[in-house]
Amino acid sequence: MVDGSLSTVEAYLSAILSSIAPLAPASRKLADAEGCVLAEDVTAAVSLPSFDNSSMDGYAVFAGDVEGASKASPVTLRVTGEIAAGDIGAYRLVPGTAIKIMTGAQLPAEADAVVPVEWTNDGIATVEIYRPAGVGNAVRYAGGDAVAGETLLGAGVRMRPMQIAVAASAGRKTVSVRPRPRVVVLSTGDELTEPGTPLVPGRIWDSNSYMIAACAREAGADATRRSGVPDDPAGVLPALQAQLSHADLLITTGGVSMGGEHDVVKAALRELGTVSFRKVAMQPGMPQGFGVIGKDRVPIFTLPGNPVSAYVSFQLFVRPAIAALQGTSDLSLPLVQASLTAPVHSPDGRRSYLRGVLDGTKVTPLSGQGSHQIAALGRANALIIVPEWETQLPQGDAVDVLVLP
Ligand code: AMP
Ligand code: MG
């Protein structure tokens, strides 16, 4: 049962995604395109490969000349030259002879087979051939990989190393892509101290801004962080506005709890009227805020302050939003089924995302499920999902598990 005043995780996510427009396409040098999403089709400018070539080091021959070759009665051919990869000379094979050829080198005119060096005595002036090579042996024909004009990569594909290789092989210097979103993370709270500086009682080291910026980078964004925006109602909005010119997405943490006057993020953004604050039927991460800010209507997430809540909220809501900014939905986390090695508890009416360790088909809930308990988060590789209507599940039950990146 989900309480009527709470949004479901799905409803909240779909409201977010419906208000995110993909970033405008831009031309990027191939070397800078990794992690971007193609906004055009990449087609083969020429056939791949563009010329017949050898797939092995060996000898280019007429297949007919080596038909009867065997170890007992080798065929001996005069070697008239050598062609290395990249050699653009015009070679012509005369019947009854061979030309030494390297992997990737252009097949000489008339040759119709390559005898691998392993089937020969590796001769220089003449070569002894011990096995027949049929027509086309060790030959990579022009167009055998792709033909000119063929679509190699479709718009919407993310440029990972394999796709970068394809675009380079197609001769592309630049590609039109939706770039990596520029994400700025701001942590708020008077209690925050920068790691590496001394701690006084009552203060904590800021982990959220580091964690969420790292999450955003892992999801393919270019992320920067700004730590410790003070709990000063007058300071929050200017601190956010100062980031707008270089952000495609803003993320804050803290300052959005259920009501106190220290909830400065909520107070500051409420005034704008373009950010809405919701309770989502989940644990951790019930208090959520999402909207837009500034004349360019930059999307903004206000994540809860507790680190585990912020982390889970990122993976459920911000990660898909980063994909949406690139016009795709390819960042969803793998969902698998596993059996619980220990019982779990969950509040009625809220979906729990419990930190766990997934090992094959078994998942072990970690002890320390408090939303401030970052030590347990550091041991987790998965989130165990307990549905809204369950309050406890016994050992051995099958559960859905989100695999963490
Ligand atoms: P808040 O939502 O601001 O009330 O914060 C909720 C809890 O999260 C408090 O215990 C905060 O101290 C903690 N918290 C807030 N921001 C951070 C942060 N950047 N790093 C670690 N803990 C934080
Ligand atoms: Mg706070």
Short mmCIF file of C-alpha atoms and ligand atoms in Angstrom, two decimals:
data_model
loop_
_atom_site.label_atom_id
_atom_site.label_comp_id
_atom_site.label_asym_id
_atom_site.label_seq_id
_atom_site.Cartn_x
_atom_site.Cartn_y
_atom_site.Cartn_z
CA MET A 1 0.00 0.00 0.00
CA VAL A 2 1.30 3.42 -0.87
CA ASP A 3 0.00 6.29 1.22
CA GLY A 4 -1.86 8.73 -1.02
CA SER A 5 0.34 11.65 -0.02
CA LEU A 6 3.42 9.81 -1.27
CA SER A 7 4.53 9.43 -4.88
CA THR A 8 5.59 6.03 -6.09
CA VAL A 9 9.18 5.75 -7.30
CA GLU A 10 7.90 5.18 -10.84
CA ALA A 11 5.52 8.16 -10.86
CA TYR A 12 8.19 10.46 -9.50
CA LEU A 13 10.76 9.29 -12.04
CA SER A 14 8.40 9.62 -14.97
CA ALA A 15 7.48 13.17 -13.92
CA ILE A 16 11.19 14.00 -13.89
CA LEU A 17 11.91 12.43 -17.25
CA SER A 18 8.93 14.10 -18.91
CA SER A 19 10.41 17.51 -18.13
CA ILE A 20 13.96 16.87 -19.34
CA ALA A 21 14.85 17.90 -22.88
CA PRO A 22 17.94 16.42 -24.54
CA LEU A 23 20.95 18.72 -24.92
CA ALA A 24 21.49 20.26 -28.34
CA PRO A 25 23.82 18.31 -30.64
CA ALA A 26 27.33 19.68 -31.11
CA SER A 27 30.29 18.69 -33.24
CA ARG A 28 33.07 16.98 -31.28
CA LYS A 29 36.52 15.86 -32.32
CA LEU A 30 36.61 12.09 -32.26
CA ALA A 31 39.18 12.14 -29.46
CA ASP A 32 36.72 14.07 -27.28
CA ALA A 33 33.60 12.10 -28.18
CA GLU A 34 33.95 9.22 -25.71
CA GLY A 35 30.87 9.00 -23.50
CA CYS A 36 28.84 11.28 -25.77
CA VAL A 37 25.75 10.05 -27.61
CA LEU A 38 25.67 10.19 -31.41
CA ALA A 39 23.21 12.67 -32.89
CA GLU A 40 23.77 11.46 -36.47
CA ASP A 41 24.31 8.20 -38.31
CA VAL A 42 27.91 7.35 -39.13
CA THR A 43 28.16 5.67 -42.52
CA ALA A 44 31.06 4.00 -44.24
CA ALA A 45 32.70 6.57 -46.57
CA VAL A 46 34.44 3.73 -48.39
CA SER A 47 34.14 -0.03 -48.20
CA LEU A 48 35.91 -1.63 -45.27
CA PRO A 49 38.47 -2.81 -46.00
CA SER A 50 38.79 -0.64 -49.09
CA PHE A 51 41.18 -3.02 -50.92
CA ASP A 52 41.79 -6.78 -51.02
CA ASN A 53 44.57 -7.61 -48.55
CA SER A 54 46.29 -10.44 -46.77
CA SER A 55 45.12 -11.62 -43.36
CA MET A 56 48.44 -13.34 -42.64
CA ASP A 57 52.15 -13.06 -43.23
CA GLY A 58 52.89 -15.39 -46.14
CA TYR A 59 53.14 -15.58 -49.92
CA ALA A 60 50.69 -14.28 -52.50
CA VAL A 61 50.22 -16.95 -55.17
CA PHE A 62 47.92 -18.36 -57.80
CA ALA A 63 45.94 -21.04 -56.01
CA GLY A 64 46.33 -23.20 -59.11
CA ASP A 65 50.14 -23.16 -58.76
CA VAL A 66 50.09 -24.74 -55.29
CA GLU A 67 47.24 -27.20 -55.80
CA GLY A 68 49.28 -30.35 -55.32
CA ALA A 69 51.69 -29.09 -52.65
CA SER A 70 52.50 -31.44 -49.75
CA LYS A 71 55.29 -31.98 -47.23
CA ALA A 72 56.49 -35.01 -49.26
CA SER A 73 56.42 -33.15 -52.56
CA PRO A 74 56.57 -29.40 -52.00
CA VAL A 75 55.90 -26.85 -54.75
CA THR A 76 58.86 -24.51 -55.18
CA LEU A 77 58.20 -20.97 -56.48
CA ARG A 78 60.55 -18.11 -57.22
CA VAL A 79 59.92 -15.11 -54.89
CA THR A 80 59.86 -11.90 -56.94
CA GLY A 81 59.25 -9.28 -54.27
CA GLU A 82 57.87 -8.37 -50.89
CA ILE A 83 54.84 -6.23 -50.04
CA ALA A 84 54.61 -4.68 -46.57
CA ALA A 85 51.48 -3.19 -44.98
CA GLY A 86 51.11 0.36 -46.29
CA ASP A 87 53.12 -0.31 -49.47
CA ILE A 88 51.20 1.39 -52.28
CA GLY A 89 53.35 0.13 -55.14
CA ALA A 90 51.70 -1.71 -58.04
CA TYR A 91 52.73 -5.36 -57.88
CA ARG A 92 51.83 -7.93 -60.47
CA LEU A 93 52.04 -11.66 -59.88
CA VAL A 94 53.50 -13.70 -62.72
CA PRO A 95 52.27 -17.31 -62.96
CA GLY A 96 54.71 -19.78 -61.39
CA THR A 97 56.06 -17.21 -58.90
CA ALA A 98 55.18 -15.90 -55.45
CA ILE A 99 55.38 -12.51 -53.76
CA LYS A 100 56.07 -12.34 -50.04
CA ILE A 101 53.26 -10.44 -48.35
CA MET A 102 52.62 -9.11 -44.82
CA THR A 103 49.38 -8.96 -42.85
CA GLY A 104 47.30 -6.01 -44.04
CA ALA A 105 49.32 -5.53 -47.24
CA GLN A 106 47.45 -5.04 -50.50
CA LEU A 107 47.08 -8.23 -52.52
CA PRO A 108 48.98 -7.94 -55.82
CA ALA A 109 46.94 -7.91 -59.02
CA GLU A 110 46.05 -11.41 -60.23
CA ALA A 111 46.99 -13.21 -56.99
CA ASP A 112 44.03 -15.15 -55.66
CA ALA A 113 45.38 -16.78 -52.49
CA VAL A 114 47.90 -16.34 -49.71
CA VAL A 115 49.94 -19.25 -48.38
CA PRO A 116 50.65 -18.59 -44.69
CA VAL A 117 54.34 -18.54 -43.84
CA GLU A 118 53.71 -21.49 -41.47
CA TRP A 119 52.97 -23.71 -44.52
CA THR A 120 56.36 -22.90 -46.12
CA ASN A 121 60.08 -22.91 -45.45
CA ASP A 122 59.97 -19.08 -45.18
CA GLY A 123 62.29 -18.87 -48.20
CA ILE A 124 63.70 -15.61 -49.55
CA ALA A 125 64.79 -16.16 -53.18
CA THR A 126 62.57 -19.19 -53.59
CA VAL A 127 59.96 -20.68 -51.30
CA GLU A 128 58.97 -24.29 -50.68
CA ILE A 129 55.23 -24.69 -50.15
CA TYR A 130 53.98 -27.69 -48.18
CA ARG A 131 50.21 -27.29 -48.37
CA PRO A 132 47.73 -26.18 -51.02
CA ALA A 133 45.91 -22.87 -50.49
CA GLY A 134 42.47 -22.57 -52.10
CA VAL A 135 41.19 -19.45 -53.87
CA GLY A 136 40.62 -16.75 -51.24
CA ASN A 137 42.76 -18.39 -48.57
CA ALA A 138 43.95 -15.74 -46.04
CA VAL A 139 42.50 -12.99 -48.23
CA ARG A 140 40.37 -10.19 -46.74
CA TYR A 141 38.24 -8.93 -49.61
CA ALA A 142 37.29 -5.27 -50.05
CA GLY A 143 33.89 -4.69 -48.42
CA GLY A 144 34.15 -7.85 -46.33
CA ASP A 145 33.58 -5.81 -43.16
CA ALA A 146 31.19 -3.16 -44.48
CA VAL A 147 30.26 -1.76 -47.87
CA ALA A 148 30.50 1.91 -48.83
CA GLY A 149 27.41 3.81 -47.68
CA GLU A 150 26.44 1.24 -45.02
CA THR A 151 25.30 2.65 -41.66
CA LEU A 152 27.94 1.68 -39.13
CA LEU A 153 26.62 3.53 -36.06
CA GLY A 154 23.08 4.81 -35.65
CA ALA A 155 22.06 8.07 -33.99
CA GLY A 156 21.45 7.44 -30.29
CA VAL A 157 24.43 5.12 -29.83
CA ARG A 158 26.77 5.99 -26.99
CA MET A 159 30.36 6.48 -28.09
CA ARG A 160 32.28 3.87 -26.14
CA PRO A 161 35.75 2.76 -27.22
CA MET A 162 34.39 0.29 -29.79
CA GLN A 163 32.22 2.96 -31.42
CA ILE A 164 35.13 5.43 -31.41
CA ALA A 165 37.12 2.79 -33.32
CA VAL A 166 34.31 2.34 -35.85
CA ALA A 167 34.03 6.10 -36.47
CA ALA A 168 37.81 6.39 -36.86
CA SER A 169 37.84 3.42 -39.25
CA ALA A 170 35.17 5.22 -41.26
CA GLY A 171 37.55 8.17 -41.56
CA ARG A 172 35.59 10.54 -39.33
CA LYS A 173 37.50 13.40 -37.72
CA THR A 174 34.45 14.83 -35.94
CA VAL A 175 31.02 13.51 -35.03
CA SER A 176 27.78 15.24 -34.11
CA VAL A 177 26.89 14.22 -30.57
CA ARG A 178 24.87 15.12 -27.54
CA PRO A 179 27.73 16.04 -25.22
CA ARG A 180 28.38 14.80 -21.72
CA PRO A 181 26.06 16.82 -19.46
CA ARG A 182 27.84 19.35 -17.25
CA VAL A 183 26.74 18.58 -13.73
CA VAL A 184 27.45 20.82 -10.73
CA VAL A 185 27.05 19.30 -7.27
CA LEU A 186 26.60 21.55 -4.23
CA SER A 187 26.50 20.18 -0.71
CA THR A 188 24.78 22.33 1.88
CA GLY A 189 25.12 22.39 5.64
CA ASP A 190 26.84 24.41 8.35
CA GLU A 191 28.22 21.16 9.76
CA LEU A 192 30.29 20.37 6.67
CA THR A 193 34.07 20.47 6.75
CA GLU A 194 36.36 19.76 3.85
CA PRO A 195 38.14 16.36 4.11
CA GLY A 196 41.81 16.95 4.91
CA THR A 197 41.07 19.75 7.35
CA PRO A 198 40.70 19.21 11.13
CA LEU A 199 37.36 18.23 12.55
CA VAL A 200 35.87 19.89 15.61
CA PRO A 201 33.03 18.26 17.58
CA GLY A 202 29.71 18.95 15.93
CA ARG A 203 31.15 18.98 12.43
CA ILE A 204 31.50 16.21 9.82
CA TRP A 205 33.57 15.85 6.73
CA ASP A 206 31.60 16.45 3.53
CA SER A 207 31.23 13.16 1.70
CA ASN A 208 28.16 13.88 -0.41
CA SER A 209 29.67 16.34 -2.84
CA TYR A 210 32.54 13.96 -3.60
CA MET A 211 30.24 10.95 -3.84
CA ILE A 212 27.57 12.53 -6.04
CA ALA A 213 30.11 14.14 -8.36
CA ALA A 214 31.74 10.71 -8.71
CA CYS A 215 28.34 9.11 -9.37
CA ALA A 216 27.67 11.68 -12.09
CA ARG A 217 31.04 11.06 -13.72
CA GLU A 218 30.47 7.34 -13.57
CA ALA A 219 27.17 7.95 -15.39
CA GLY A 220 29.02 9.78 -18.16
CA ALA A 221 28.66 13.41 -17.06
CA ASP A 222 31.35 16.05 -16.61
CA ALA A 223 30.93 16.82 -12.94
CA THR A 224 32.30 19.49 -10.64
CA ARG A 225 31.57 19.99 -6.96
CA ARG A 226 31.16 22.88 -4.63
CA SER A 227 31.27 21.99 -0.97
CA GLY A 228 29.64 23.36 2.11
CA VAL A 229 27.13 25.99 1.02
CA PRO A 230 26.20 27.42 4.44
CA ASP A 231 22.74 27.06 5.94
CA ASP A 232 22.05 30.71 5.26
CA PRO A 233 18.67 31.28 3.60
CA ALA A 234 19.96 34.38 1.81
CA GLY A 235 23.06 32.60 0.50
CA VAL A 236 21.62 29.47 -1.08
CA LEU A 237 19.98 30.98 -4.15
CA PRO A 238 23.00 33.11 -5.15
CA ALA A 239 25.24 30.06 -4.68
CA LEU A 240 23.02 28.11 -7.08
CA GLN A 241 22.65 30.97 -9.55
CA ALA A 242 26.42 31.37 -9.72
CA GLN A 243 26.63 27.87 -11.23
CA LEU A 244 23.90 28.25 -13.85
CA SER A 245 26.05 29.52 -16.70
CA HIS A 246 28.12 26.35 -16.76
CA ALA A 247 25.65 23.67 -15.70
CA ASP A 248 23.26 21.45 -17.64
CA LEU A 249 22.11 19.96 -14.35
CA LEU A 250 22.41 21.07 -10.72
CA ILE A 251 22.35 18.72 -7.76
CA THR A 252 22.20 19.84 -4.15
CA THR A 253 22.38 17.67 -1.06
CA GLY A 254 20.92 18.48 2.35
CA GLY A 255 18.51 21.12 3.53
CA VAL A 256 15.30 19.45 2.34
CA SER A 257 14.17 17.45 5.39
CA MET A 258 10.61 17.37 6.55
CA GLY A 259 10.26 20.77 7.95
CA GLY A 260 12.83 22.60 10.10
CA GLU A 261 13.84 26.18 9.53
CA HIS A 262 17.31 24.89 8.66
CA ASP A 263 15.90 23.39 5.47
CA VAL A 264 17.36 26.26 3.57
CA VAL A 265 17.41 24.65 0.13
CA LYS A 266 13.73 23.94 0.29
CA ALA A 267 13.00 27.43 1.62
CA ALA A 268 15.08 29.17 -1.03
CA LEU A 269 13.74 27.17 -3.98
CA ARG A 270 10.12 27.19 -2.84
CA GLU A 271 10.13 30.94 -3.42
CA LEU A 272 11.00 30.42 -7.09
CA GLY A 273 7.96 28.24 -7.62
CA THR A 274 9.69 26.12 -10.26
CA VAL A 275 10.89 23.33 -7.98
CA SER A 276 8.50 20.92 -6.33
CA PHE A 277 9.16 18.97 -3.21
CA ARG A 278 7.69 15.52 -2.86
CA LYS A 279 7.68 12.63 -0.48
CA VAL A 280 8.44 9.44 -2.35
CA ALA A 281 7.34 6.07 -0.98
CA MET A 282 10.83 4.74 -0.49
CA GLN A 283 13.47 4.23 2.14
CA PRO A 284 16.00 5.69 2.24
CA GLY A 285 15.35 8.92 0.34
CA MET A 286 11.77 9.93 1.10
CA PRO A 287 12.19 13.74 0.81
CA GLN A 288 12.90 14.64 -2.81
CA GLY A 289 12.86 17.82 -4.83
CA PHE A 290 13.09 18.39 -8.57
CA GLY A 291 12.43 21.29 -10.89
CA VAL A 292 14.14 23.90 -13.01
CA ILE A 293 16.01 27.10 -12.19
CA GLY A 294 17.18 30.18 -14.08
CA LYS A 295 16.19 31.64 -17.42
CA ASP A 296 17.55 28.59 -19.19
CA ARG A 297 15.45 26.38 -16.96
CA VAL A 298 18.36 24.22 -15.82
CA PRO A 299 17.06 21.04 -14.16
CA ILE A 300 17.84 20.79 -10.46
CA PHE A 301 17.66 17.87 -8.05
CA THR A 302 17.64 18.53 -4.33
CA LEU A 303 18.78 15.27 -2.79
CA PRO A 304 18.45 14.46 0.90
CA GLY A 305 21.48 15.09 3.12
CA ASN A 306 22.01 11.66 4.56
CA PRO A 307 24.70 10.10 2.39
CA VAL A 308 22.96 6.77 1.77
CA SER A 309 19.72 8.59 0.91
CA ALA A 310 21.60 10.84 -1.48
CA TYR A 311 23.32 7.87 -3.09
CA VAL A 312 20.16 5.82 -3.59
CA SER A 313 18.29 8.89 -4.87
CA PHE A 314 21.05 9.53 -7.38
CA GLN A 315 20.93 6.01 -8.77
CA LEU A 316 17.13 5.93 -9.01
CA PHE A 317 16.40 9.44 -10.30
CA VAL A 318 19.47 11.41 -11.34
CA ARG A 319 21.17 8.66 -13.33
CA PRO A 320 18.20 8.24 -15.71
CA ALA A 321 17.96 12.03 -15.97
CA ILE A 322 21.60 12.22 -17.09
CA ALA A 323 20.79 9.66 -19.80
CA ALA A 324 17.71 11.71 -20.80
CA LEU A 325 19.90 14.81 -21.20
CA GLN A 326 21.78 12.80 -23.82
CA GLY A 327 18.55 11.65 -25.43
CA THR A 328 18.91 8.02 -24.36
CA SER A 329 17.75 5.60 -21.70
CA ASP A 330 20.74 3.29 -21.74
CA LEU A 331 21.93 3.88 -18.18
CA SER A 332 19.45 1.76 -16.27
CA LEU A 333 21.04 -0.46 -13.67
CA PRO A 334 20.82 -4.23 -14.15
CA LEU A 335 17.93 -5.76 -12.20
CA VAL A 336 18.43 -9.40 -11.20
CA GLN A 337 16.74 -11.88 -8.90
CA ALA A 338 18.56 -13.43 -5.96
CA SER A 339 17.70 -15.30 -2.80
CA LEU A 340 18.12 -13.67 0.59
CA THR A 341 20.73 -15.23 2.88
CA ALA A 342 19.10 -13.53 5.90
CA PRO A 343 15.68 -12.05 6.73
CA VAL A 344 15.00 -8.36 6.08
CA HIS A 345 12.58 -5.75 7.43
CA SER A 346 10.96 -2.81 5.69
CA PRO A 347 8.47 -0.10 6.67
CA ASP A 348 4.88 -0.61 5.51
CA GLY A 349 3.92 1.46 2.49
CA ARG A 350 7.47 2.28 1.46
CA ARG A 351 9.80 0.46 -0.90
CA SER A 352 13.11 -0.31 0.74
CA TYR A 353 16.42 -0.25 -1.05
CA LEU A 354 18.66 -2.17 1.34
CA ARG A 355 22.38 -2.27 0.92
CA GLY A 356 23.57 -5.78 0.17
CA VAL A 357 26.31 -7.94 -1.25
CA LEU A 358 25.27 -9.88 -4.33
CA ASP A 359 27.22 -13.07 -4.96
CA GLY A 360 25.90 -15.06 -7.90
CA THR A 361 22.30 -15.96 -7.11
CA LYS A 362 22.49 -15.05 -3.41
CA VAL A 363 22.29 -11.66 -1.78
CA THR A 364 23.31 -10.83 1.78
CA PRO A 365 21.81 -7.78 3.49
CA LEU A 366 24.47 -5.74 5.25
CA SER A 367 24.14 -4.76 8.87
CA GLY A 368 23.96 -0.99 9.28
CA GLN A 369 20.98 0.00 7.17
CA GLY A 370 20.69 3.52 8.64
CA SER A 371 20.71 6.21 5.99
CA HIS A 372 23.74 7.83 7.65
CA GLN A 373 25.70 4.55 7.69
CA ILE A 374 28.20 5.13 4.95
CA ALA A 375 30.53 2.37 6.13
CA ALA A 376 27.98 -0.28 5.10
CA LEU A 377 27.42 1.54 1.80
CA GLY A 378 31.11 1.13 1.13
CA ARG A 379 30.75 -2.65 1.38
CA ALA A 380 27.65 -2.91 -0.84
CA ASN A 381 27.53 -3.87 -4.50
CA ALA A 382 23.75 -4.08 -4.78
CA LEU A 383 20.44 -2.72 -3.52
CA ILE A 384 17.88 -5.26 -2.32
CA ILE A 385 14.35 -4.12 -3.19
CA VAL A 386 11.60 -4.85 -0.68
CA PRO A 387 8.18 -3.95 -2.11
CA GLU A 388 5.91 -1.38 -0.46
CA TRP A 389 3.47 -4.02 0.80
CA GLU A 390 6.06 -6.23 2.52
CA THR A 391 7.24 -5.52 6.05
CA GLN A 392 9.51 -8.55 6.36
CA LEU A 393 10.90 -11.24 4.13
CA PRO A 394 12.39 -14.49 5.40
CA GLN A 395 15.75 -15.98 4.53
CA GLY A 396 15.56 -17.83 1.21
CA ASP A 397 12.95 -15.56 -0.36
CA ALA A 398 13.59 -14.40 -3.92
CA VAL A 399 14.03 -10.64 -4.19
CA ASP A 400 14.74 -8.14 -6.95
CA VAL A 401 18.22 -6.70 -6.70
CA LEU A 402 19.65 -3.64 -8.43
CA VAL A 403 23.28 -4.14 -9.35
CA LEU A 404 25.29 -1.02 -8.50
CA PRO A 405 27.69 0.45 -11.01
P1 AMP B 1 19.86 17.59 6.15
O1 AMP B 1 19.04 16.99 5.05
O2 AMP B 1 20.59 18.80 5.73
O3 AMP B 1 19.05 17.79 7.39
O4 AMP B 1 20.94 16.51 6.50
C1 AMP B 1 20.58 15.23 6.95
C2 AMP B 1 21.78 14.51 7.50
O5 AMP B 1 22.75 14.33 6.49
C3 AMP B 1 22.50 15.24 8.61
O6 AMP B 1 22.94 14.29 9.57
C4 AMP B 1 23.65 15.88 7.90
O7 AMP B 1 24.73 16.16 8.76
C5 AMP B 1 24.01 14.84 6.89
N1 AMP B 1 24.67 15.44 5.73
C6 AMP B 1 24.20 16.53 5.07
N2 AMP B 1 25.05 16.88 4.09
C7 AMP B 1 26.09 16.00 4.13
C8 AMP B 1 27.29 15.85 3.39
N3 AMP B 1 27.57 16.68 2.37
N4 AMP B 1 28.13 14.85 3.70
C9 AMP B 1 27.82 14.02 4.71
N5 AMP B 1 26.70 14.10 5.46
C10 AMP B 1 25.85 15.09 5.19
MG MG B 2 21.51 20.33 6.46
#
